[in-house]
mmCIF file of C-alpha atoms in Angstrom:
data_model
loop_
_atom_site.group_PDB
_atom_site.id
_atom_site.type_symbol
_atom_site.label_atom_id
_atom_site.label_comp_id
_atom_site.label_asym_id
_atom_site.label_seq_id
_atom_site.Cartn_x
_atom_site.Cartn_y
_atom_site.Cartn_z
ATOM 1 C CA LEU C 11 12.187 6.133 6.735
ATOM 2 C CA PHE C 12 13.802 2.202 5.662
ATOM 3 C CA ARG C 13 16.918 1.436 6.073
ATOM 4 C CA ILE C 14 19.159 0.998 2.941
ATOM 5 C CA ASN C 15 21.169 -2.440 4.292
ATOM 6 C CA ARG C 16 19.404 -5.600 2.953
ATOM 7 C CA ASP C 17 18.485 -9.107 5.358
ATOM 8 C CA THR C 18 20.733 -11.375 2.613
ATOM 9 C CA ARG C 19 20.248 -14.320 5.092
ATOM 10 C CA PHE C 20 17.842 -15.712 3.103
ATOM 11 C CA SER C 21 17.621 -14.189 0.021
ATOM 12 C CA LYS C 22 18.611 -15.198 -3.871
ATOM 13 C CA ASP C 23 19.367 -11.779 -4.111
ATOM 14 C CA LYS C 24 22.767 -11.492 -1.993
ATOM 15 C CA THR C 25 23.021 -7.512 -3.515
ATOM 16 C CA PRO C 26 24.122 -6.387 0.723
ATOM 17 C CA TYR C 27 22.178 -2.634 -0.316
ATOM 18 C CA LYS C 28 18.767 -1.397 -1.887
ATOM 19 C CA THR C 29 18.719 0.524 -5.190
ATOM 20 C CA HIS C 30 15.915 2.755 -3.127
ATOM 21 C CA ILE C 31 15.129 4.966 -0.257
ATOM 22 C CA ASP C 32 11.326 4.433 1.462
ATOM 23 C CA PHE C 33 10.207 6.409 3.461
ATOM 24 C CA LEU C 34 6.439 5.297 5.094
ATOM 25 C CA PHE C 35 3.934 8.344 6.822
ATOM 26 C CA TRP C 36 2.033 6.671 9.129
ATOM 27 C CA ILE C 37 -1.576 7.141 10.688
ATOM 28 C CA GLY C 38 -1.986 6.173 13.833
ATOM 29 C CA ASP C 39 -0.097 4.861 17.107
ATOM 30 C CA GLY C 40 0.529 1.087 15.938
ATOM 31 C CA PRO C 41 3.500 -0.551 14.457
ATOM 32 C CA PRO C 42 4.463 1.661 10.540
ATOM 33 C CA ARG C 43 3.614 -1.304 8.740
ATOM 34 C CA GLU C 44 0.491 -2.641 10.044
ATOM 35 C CA GLN C 45 -1.004 1.438 10.103
ATOM 36 C CA PRO C 46 -2.624 2.545 6.661
ATOM 37 C CA ALA C 47 0.553 4.935 5.413
ATOM 38 C CA CYS C 48 1.596 7.564 2.377
ATOM 39 C CA ILE C 49 4.028 5.870 0.546
ATOM 40 C CA VAL C 50 7.656 7.966 -1.125
ATOM 41 C CA ARG C 51 10.339 5.674 -2.728
ATOM 42 C CA LEU C 52 13.418 7.482 -4.690
ATOM 43 C CA THR C 53 15.110 5.593 -7.324
ATOM 44 C CA ASN C 54 17.629 6.487 -9.355
ATOM 45 C CA ALA C 55 15.195 7.452 -11.787
ATOM 46 C CA GLU C 56 11.913 7.610 -10.222
ATOM 47 C CA VAL C 57 9.042 8.215 -7.537
ATOM 48 C CA LEU C 58 7.235 6.027 -6.220
ATOM 49 C CA LEU C 59 4.023 7.678 -4.315
ATOM 50 C CA GLY C 60 1.295 5.238 -3.043
ATOM 51 C CA ALA C 61 -0.662 4.976 0.055
ATOM 52 C CA GLY C 62 -2.400 1.384 1.766
ATOM 53 C CA GLN C 63 -1.918 -0.875 4.408
ATOM 54 C CA MET C 64 -0.082 -3.880 4.947
ATOM 55 C CA GLY C 65 0.657 -6.505 7.031
ATOM 56 C CA LEU C 66 -3.176 -6.918 8.123
ATOM 57 C CA ARG C 67 -3.626 -9.178 11.407
ATOM 58 C CA GLU C 68 -6.127 -10.433 13.111
ATOM 59 C CA PRO C 69 -8.812 -8.554 14.847
ATOM 60 C CA ARG C 70 -8.010 -5.987 12.167
ATOM 61 C CA LEU C 71 -7.861 -8.136 9.290
ATOM 62 C CA ASP C 72 -10.722 -9.892 10.630
ATOM 63 C CA ARG C 73 -12.450 -5.863 10.902
ATOM 64 C CA TYR C 74 -11.463 -5.234 7.234
ATOM 65 C CA ARG C 75 -12.557 -8.623 5.567
ATOM 66 C CA ALA C 76 -15.989 -7.680 7.123
ATOM 67 C CA ARG C 77 -16.051 -3.946 5.749
ATOM 68 C CA LEU C 78 -16.020 -5.360 2.694
ATOM 69 C CA ASP C 79 -18.764 -8.044 2.745
ATOM 70 C CA SER C 80 -20.647 -4.968 4.229
ATOM 71 C CA PRO C 81 -22.428 -3.667 1.023
ATOM 72 C CA ASP C 82 -21.987 0.233 1.288
ATOM 73 C CA ASP C 83 -18.229 -0.031 3.327
ATOM 74 C CA GLY C 84 -17.664 -2.897 0.379
ATOM 75 C CA ALA C 85 -19.307 -0.452 -2.253
ATOM 76 C CA ALA C 86 -16.795 2.557 -0.775
ATOM 77 C CA LEU C 87 -13.814 0.801 -1.073
ATOM 78 C CA ASP C 88 -13.822 -0.463 -4.224
ATOM 79 C CA ALA C 89 -15.129 3.443 -6.225
ATOM 80 C CA ILE C 90 -12.264 4.572 -4.288
ATOM 81 C CA VAL C 91 -9.940 1.576 -5.263
ATOM 82 C CA THR C 92 -11.417 1.615 -9.242
ATOM 83 C CA ALA C 93 -11.277 5.612 -9.134
ATOM 84 C CA LEU C 94 -7.418 5.509 -8.323
ATOM 85 C CA ARG C 95 -6.584 2.500 -11.058
ATOM 86 C CA THR C 96 -9.177 4.113 -13.874
ATOM 87 C CA LYS C 97 -6.301 7.524 -13.027
ATOM 88 C CA GLY C 98 -3.062 5.412 -13.474
ATOM 89 C CA ALA C 99 -2.778 3.640 -9.637
ATOM 90 C CA SER C 100 -1.566 0.115 -9.166
ATOM 91 C CA LEU C 101 -2.801 -2.310 -7.069
ATOM 92 C CA SER C 102 -0.887 -4.641 -5.196
ATOM 93 C CA ASP C 103 -0.118 -8.147 -5.971
ATOM 94 C CA PRO C 104 -2.621 -10.878 -4.024
ATOM 95 C CA ASP C 105 -1.780 -12.759 -1.175
ATOM 96 C CA ARG C 106 -4.434 -15.449 -2.166
ATOM 97 C CA THR C 107 -5.621 -17.018 -5.278
ATOM 98 C CA ARG C 108 -8.757 -16.880 -3.649
ATOM 99 C CA PRO C 109 -10.924 -14.998 -1.321
ATOM 100 C CA PRO C 110 -10.682 -17.340 2.106
ATOM 101 C CA ARG C 111 -13.703 -19.236 3.831
ATOM 102 C CA PRO C 112 -16.291 -18.167 3.978
ATOM 103 C CA TYR C 113 -16.321 -16.187 0.958
ATOM 104 C CA PRO C 114 -17.228 -17.129 -1.899
ATOM 105 C CA VAL C 115 -15.014 -16.432 -5.037
ATOM 106 C CA ASP C 116 -18.022 -15.205 -6.354
ATOM 107 C CA HIS C 117 -17.859 -12.358 -4.354
ATOM 108 C CA PRO C 118 -18.243 -8.472 -5.043
ATOM 109 C CA TYR C 119 -15.276 -7.844 -3.648
ATOM 110 C CA ALA C 120 -13.370 -11.104 -3.751
ATOM 111 C CA GLU C 121 -10.375 -8.842 -5.514
ATOM 112 C CA LEU C 122 -10.209 -7.219 -2.557
ATOM 113 C CA LEU C 123 -10.917 -10.327 -0.095
ATOM 114 C CA ARG C 124 -7.401 -12.153 -1.483
ATOM 115 C CA ARG C 125 -5.346 -9.470 0.221
ATOM 116 C CA ASP C 126 -4.350 -9.249 3.282
ATOM 117 C CA GLY C 127 -3.379 -5.742 2.947
ATOM 118 C CA PHE C 128 -2.835 -3.543 0.269
ATOM 119 C CA HIS C 129 -1.514 -0.574 -1.649
ATOM 120 C CA LEU C 130 -1.955 1.739 -5.062
ATOM 121 C CA THR C 131 1.127 3.158 -6.089
ATOM 122 C CA THR C 132 1.934 5.403 -9.683
ATOM 123 C CA THR C 133 5.374 5.829 -10.458
ATOM 124 C CA HIS C 134 7.241 9.865 -12.012
ATOM 125 C CA ALA C 135 9.960 10.620 -13.955
ATOM 126 C CA HIS C 136 12.440 12.957 -10.904
ATOM 127 C CA PRO C 137 10.777 16.555 -11.392
ATOM 128 C CA PRO C 138 12.529 19.065 -11.937
ATOM 129 C CA SER C 139 12.153 20.105 -7.885
ATOM 130 C CA ILE C 140 13.305 16.759 -7.160
ATOM 131 C CA ASP C 141 16.695 18.438 -5.127
ATOM 132 C CA ASN C 142 15.215 21.978 -3.851
ATOM 133 C CA GLY C 143 12.485 22.435 -1.420
ATOM 134 C CA ARG C 144 9.301 22.130 -3.778
ATOM 135 C CA PHE C 145 9.473 18.531 -3.609
ATOM 136 C CA PRO C 146 7.429 17.404 -1.154
ATOM 137 C CA ALA C 147 4.624 20.498 -2.061
ATOM 138 C CA TRP C 148 5.343 18.315 -5.117
ATOM 139 C CA CYS C 149 4.846 15.276 -3.451
ATOM 140 C CA ALA C 150 1.604 16.092 -1.523
ATOM 141 C CA THR C 151 -0.600 17.227 -5.006
ATOM 142 C CA ARG C 152 -0.035 13.453 -5.948
ATOM 143 C CA LEU C 153 -0.701 11.532 -2.608
ATOM 144 C CA ALA C 154 -3.901 13.722 -2.974
ATOM 145 C CA PRO C 155 -5.316 11.490 -5.075
ATOM 146 C CA TYR C 156 -5.553 9.013 -2.325
ATOM 147 C CA ARG C 157 -6.952 10.389 0.228
ATOM 148 C CA ASP C 158 -10.402 9.134 0.106
ATOM 149 C CA LEU C 159 -8.402 5.072 0.222
ATOM 150 C CA LEU C 160 -6.292 6.165 3.425
ATOM 151 C CA ASP C 161 -9.530 7.857 5.599
ATOM 152 C CA TRP C 162 -11.833 4.379 4.234
ATOM 153 C CA LEU C 163 -8.685 2.468 6.064
ATOM 154 C CA ALA C 164 -8.730 4.581 9.593
ATOM 155 C CA ALA C 165 -11.703 4.269 9.776
ATOM 156 C CA GLY C 166 -11.370 0.973 10.405
#
């Protein structure tokens, strides 16, 4: 569970509180924001659900890039991301304008190499079950398609 207050010191938006609540469910023993994870965000009108891995740093970032450069692993992740996007998931914005060196701009997985981690998400209207015990099952059903992505990320 993330804090509801915001650090406004370096932000143009001085609103002291967030207008949403985030829950992160991660895989592994390391810091939560550096592990493969599912996210659930509740706003006043929507539920955002997704999965990914943000904030990759060496040596994990190096392993991620090496796996993308591998024909089999790169193709597997590309197929997973493409399938999720085809089903309506949105891919987070890239961190870079082009792939890092030594990867060429025309690398088959350049779009994913431009990221130091990423997440895919879908947004849903509040379900009728949002205020009862069926809400976790509703979320789990919609997070199930992200399983292959989480498995790929966790294997790295």
